[in-house]
mmCIF file of C-alpha atoms in Angstrom:
data_model
loop_
_atom_site.group_PDB
_atom_site.id
_atom_site.type_symbol
_atom_site.label_atom_id
_atom_site.label_comp_id
_atom_site.label_asym_id
_atom_site.label_seq_id
_atom_site.Cartn_x
_atom_site.Cartn_y
_atom_site.Cartn_z
ATOM 1 C CA MET C 83 103.009 73.251 102.396
ATOM 2 C CA CYS C 84 100.623 75.441 100.488
ATOM 3 C CA ALA C 85 96.980 75.535 101.372
ATOM 4 C CA GLN C 86 95.109 75.209 98.096
ATOM 5 C CA PRO C 87 91.590 76.487 97.427
ATOM 6 C CA SER C 88 90.159 73.115 98.387
ATOM 7 C CA ASP C 89 92.071 72.557 101.650
ATOM 8 C CA TRP C 90 92.313 75.975 103.292
ATOM 9 C CA GLN C 91 90.230 74.669 106.227
ATOM 10 C CA THR C 92 93.122 72.444 107.361
ATOM 11 C CA ALA C 93 95.686 75.262 107.523
ATOM 12 C CA LYS C 94 97.101 76.010 110.977
ATOM 13 C CA SER C 95 98.598 79.457 110.228
ATOM 14 C CA ILE C 96 99.080 82.051 107.505
ATOM 15 C CA TYR C 97 102.438 80.410 106.759
ATOM 16 C CA GLU C 98 100.724 77.655 104.773
ATOM 17 C CA PHE C 99 99.481 80.080 102.126
ATOM 18 C CA HIS C 100 100.916 81.623 98.977
ATOM 19 C CA ALA C 101 99.786 84.743 97.142
ATOM 20 C CA LEU C 102 100.873 86.640 94.058
ATOM 21 C CA ASP C 103 102.523 89.955 94.822
ATOM 22 C CA ILE C 104 101.638 93.122 92.924
ATOM 23 C CA ASP C 105 104.299 92.232 90.316
ATOM 24 C CA GLY C 106 102.913 88.722 89.756
ATOM 25 C CA ASN C 107 105.550 86.826 91.769
ATOM 26 C CA ASP C 108 104.454 83.863 93.882
ATOM 27 C CA VAL C 109 105.141 84.628 97.552
ATOM 28 C CA SER C 110 105.061 82.061 100.324
ATOM 29 C CA LEU C 111 103.673 83.679 103.454
ATOM 30 C CA GLU C 112 106.296 81.628 105.294
ATOM 31 C CA LYS C 113 108.497 84.696 104.729
ATOM 32 C CA TYR C 114 106.490 86.454 107.461
ATOM 33 C CA ARG C 115 107.273 83.855 110.146
ATOM 34 C CA ASP C 116 108.278 85.526 113.436
ATOM 35 C CA HIS C 117 106.782 88.854 112.312
ATOM 36 C CA VAL C 118 103.626 90.559 113.524
ATOM 37 C CA CYS C 119 101.463 91.246 110.466
ATOM 38 C CA ILE C 120 98.515 93.400 109.564
ATOM 39 C CA ILE C 121 96.647 91.994 106.576
ATOM 40 C CA THR C 122 94.145 94.299 104.890
ATOM 41 C CA ASN C 123 92.109 94.624 101.708
ATOM 42 C CA VAL C 124 92.766 97.977 100.050
ATOM 43 C CA ALA C 125 91.250 100.204 97.380
ATOM 44 C CA SER C 126 92.197 103.388 95.565
ATOM 45 C CA LYS C 127 88.816 105.039 96.124
ATOM 46 C CA GLY C 128 86.707 105.598 99.243
ATOM 47 C CA LYS C 129 88.364 106.049 102.648
ATOM 48 C CA THR C 130 91.723 105.521 100.996
ATOM 49 C CA GLY C 131 93.709 108.601 102.021
ATOM 50 C CA VAL C 132 93.318 108.033 105.753
ATOM 51 C CA ASN C 133 94.071 104.317 105.499
ATOM 52 C CA TYR C 134 97.106 104.519 103.231
ATOM 53 C CA THR C 135 98.561 107.495 105.139
ATOM 54 C CA GLN C 136 98.137 105.785 108.524
ATOM 55 C CA PHE C 137 99.451 102.438 107.270
ATOM 56 C CA VAL C 138 102.573 104.195 105.926
ATOM 57 C CA GLU C 139 103.049 105.952 109.285
ATOM 58 C CA LEU C 140 102.491 102.748 111.271
ATOM 59 C CA TYR C 141 104.912 100.843 109.070
ATOM 60 C CA SER C 142 107.579 103.545 109.394
ATOM 61 C CA ARG C 143 107.362 103.349 113.207
ATOM 62 C CA TYR C 144 107.232 99.564 113.590
ATOM 63 C CA ALA C 145 108.925 97.906 110.585
ATOM 64 C CA GLU C 146 112.283 97.747 112.369
ATOM 65 C CA LYS C 147 110.544 96.082 115.320
ATOM 66 C CA GLY C 148 109.180 93.383 113.017
ATOM 67 C CA LEU C 149 105.798 94.664 111.823
ATOM 68 C CA ARG C 150 104.795 93.693 108.302
ATOM 69 C CA ILE C 151 101.783 95.020 106.424
ATOM 70 C CA LEU C 152 100.279 92.922 103.639
ATOM 71 C CA ALA C 153 97.898 94.878 101.414
ATOM 72 C CA PHE C 154 95.539 93.026 99.064
ATOM 73 C CA PRO C 155 93.679 95.201 96.537
ATOM 74 C CA CYS C 156 90.040 94.209 96.094
ATOM 75 C CA ASN C 157 87.358 95.488 93.722
ATOM 76 C CA GLN C 158 84.371 93.757 95.353
ATOM 77 C CA PHE C 159 83.074 96.837 97.171
ATOM 78 C CA GLY C 160 81.570 99.656 95.166
ATOM 79 C CA LYS C 161 84.079 99.009 92.364
ATOM 80 C CA GLN C 162 86.561 101.090 94.376
ATOM 81 C CA GLU C 163 89.631 99.260 93.012
ATOM 82 C CA PRO C 164 89.084 99.088 89.235
ATOM 83 C CA GLY C 165 92.726 99.475 88.183
ATOM 84 C CA THR C 166 95.301 96.958 87.019
ATOM 85 C CA ASN C 167 98.016 95.791 89.391
ATOM 86 C CA GLU C 168 100.398 98.224 87.698
ATOM 87 C CA GLU C 169 97.994 101.135 88.221
ATOM 88 C CA ILE C 170 97.408 100.111 91.847
ATOM 89 C CA LYS C 171 101.160 99.917 92.486
ATOM 90 C CA ALA C 172 101.653 103.417 91.039
ATOM 91 C CA PHE C 173 98.741 104.744 93.111
ATOM 92 C CA ALA C 174 100.190 103.274 96.331
ATOM 93 C CA ALA C 175 103.627 104.683 95.499
ATOM 94 C CA GLY C 176 102.013 108.129 95.573
ATOM 95 C CA TYR C 177 101.453 107.583 99.304
ATOM 96 C CA GLY C 178 105.033 106.403 99.827
ATOM 97 C CA VAL C 179 104.032 102.764 100.360
ATOM 98 C CA THR C 180 107.019 100.513 101.093
ATOM 99 C CA PHE C 181 105.077 97.684 102.739
ATOM 100 C CA ASP C 182 104.118 94.592 100.743
ATOM 101 C CA MET C 183 101.434 94.940 98.090
ATOM 102 C CA PHE C 184 99.810 91.887 96.552
ATOM 103 C CA GLY C 185 97.855 91.343 93.357
ATOM 104 C CA LYS C 186 94.148 92.079 93.243
ATOM 105 C CA ILE C 187 92.010 89.352 94.820
ATOM 106 C CA GLU C 188 88.478 88.607 95.961
ATOM 107 C CA VAL C 189 87.867 88.378 99.706
ATOM 108 C CA ASN C 190 84.271 87.090 99.665
ATOM 109 C CA GLY C 191 82.420 84.406 97.766
ATOM 110 C CA ASP C 192 83.518 81.249 95.996
ATOM 111 C CA GLY C 193 86.422 83.087 94.350
ATOM 112 C CA ALA C 194 87.820 84.427 97.608
ATOM 113 C CA HIS C 195 91.526 83.873 98.138
ATOM 114 C CA PRO C 196 92.073 80.854 100.445
ATOM 115 C CA LEU C 197 94.006 83.015 102.954
ATOM 116 C CA TRP C 198 90.987 85.272 103.354
ATOM 117 C CA LYS C 199 88.609 82.337 103.698
ATOM 118 C CA TRP C 200 90.879 80.976 106.432
ATOM 119 C CA MET C 201 91.271 84.290 108.316
ATOM 120 C CA LYS C 202 87.490 84.844 108.367
ATOM 121 C CA SER C 203 86.959 81.345 109.780
ATOM 122 C CA GLN C 204 89.339 81.747 112.729
ATOM 123 C CA PRO C 205 87.861 82.332 116.206
ATOM 124 C CA LYS C 206 89.294 85.878 116.421
ATOM 125 C CA GLY C 207 88.821 86.542 112.712
ATOM 126 C CA ARG C 208 85.069 86.279 112.663
ATOM 127 C CA GLY C 209 83.068 89.377 111.949
ATOM 128 C CA SER C 210 80.023 90.819 113.582
ATOM 129 C CA LEU C 211 76.793 90.033 111.732
ATOM 130 C CA GLY C 212 78.447 87.201 109.821
ATOM 131 C CA ASN C 213 81.987 86.546 108.682
ATOM 132 C CA ALA C 214 81.868 88.198 105.260
ATOM 133 C CA ILE C 215 84.213 91.117 104.701
ATOM 134 C CA LYS C 216 81.935 94.155 104.794
ATOM 135 C CA TRP C 217 84.044 96.683 102.837
ATOM 136 C CA ASN C 218 87.554 97.720 101.868
ATOM 137 C CA PHE C 219 90.141 98.217 104.602
ATOM 138 C CA THR C 220 89.025 95.370 106.849
ATOM 139 C CA LYS C 221 92.139 94.576 108.868
ATOM 140 C CA PHE C 222 93.453 91.431 110.584
ATOM 141 C CA LEU C 223 96.193 91.506 113.235
ATOM 142 C CA ILE C 224 98.357 88.379 113.004
ATOM 143 C CA ASN C 225 100.795 87.336 115.755
ATOM 144 C CA LYS C 226 104.308 85.915 115.275
ATOM 145 C CA GLU C 227 102.841 82.393 115.237
ATOM 146 C CA GLY C 228 100.739 83.254 112.186
ATOM 147 C CA GLN C 229 97.424 83.313 114.066
ATOM 148 C CA VAL C 230 94.626 85.859 113.795
ATOM 149 C CA VAL C 231 94.456 87.730 117.116
ATOM 150 C CA LYS C 232 91.987 90.480 116.158
ATOM 151 C CA ARG C 233 89.799 91.684 113.311
ATOM 152 C CA TYR C 234 89.132 95.383 112.751
ATOM 153 C CA SER C 235 86.236 96.840 110.807
ATOM 154 C CA PRO C 236 86.634 99.037 107.736
ATOM 155 C CA MET C 237 85.592 101.966 109.928
ATOM 156 C CA ASP C 238 88.567 101.434 112.270
ATOM 157 C CA ASP C 239 91.450 103.620 111.145
ATOM 158 C CA PRO C 240 94.834 101.835 111.096
ATOM 159 C CA GLN C 241 96.070 103.943 114.026
ATOM 160 C CA VAL C 242 93.688 102.095 116.379
ATOM 161 C CA ILE C 243 95.743 98.934 115.814
ATOM 162 C CA GLU C 244 98.816 100.577 117.354
ATOM 163 C CA LYS C 245 97.503 100.200 120.909
ATOM 164 C CA ASP C 246 97.130 96.437 120.352
ATOM 165 C CA LEU C 247 100.661 95.883 118.997
ATOM 166 C CA PRO C 248 102.881 95.886 122.135
ATOM 167 C CA PRO C 249 101.955 92.429 123.498
ATOM 168 C CA TYR C 250 102.758 90.865 120.137
ATOM 169 C CA MET C 251 105.941 92.718 119.137
#
């Protein structure tokens, strides 16, 4: 089952969604079943160095235990991700990224990817001062059942998520 733009509200987990990876391949998020996931919107400008470096470190420590990181480039905030998917992939490779990168998407507005609309609508995915994504590097912690268990602000460095991982791993 794939939640389409018009029926994302009926989805029960992230596993009902599809997204295009950074190479343009359609990926069913079903592949992440039984994994703890961090889903984030990324950019190549701004607070990028800290985020990419810490995500790479987190992934290197927890990938074998089942952690998956899903990075979605987004250019909706200060035009901080202007590149093509190919340019973004090359940029991320410079940080040693081996976690999953997806194609550039929108996370707010009518054109927002259905997965992001769904995550923002979940009880533990709601933001403070409204549900809109405020900036790049907003992070969602997803449990093995595909549910949002916590949302982190763009100001939260990825390392703060580490303390929340043990109950879900």
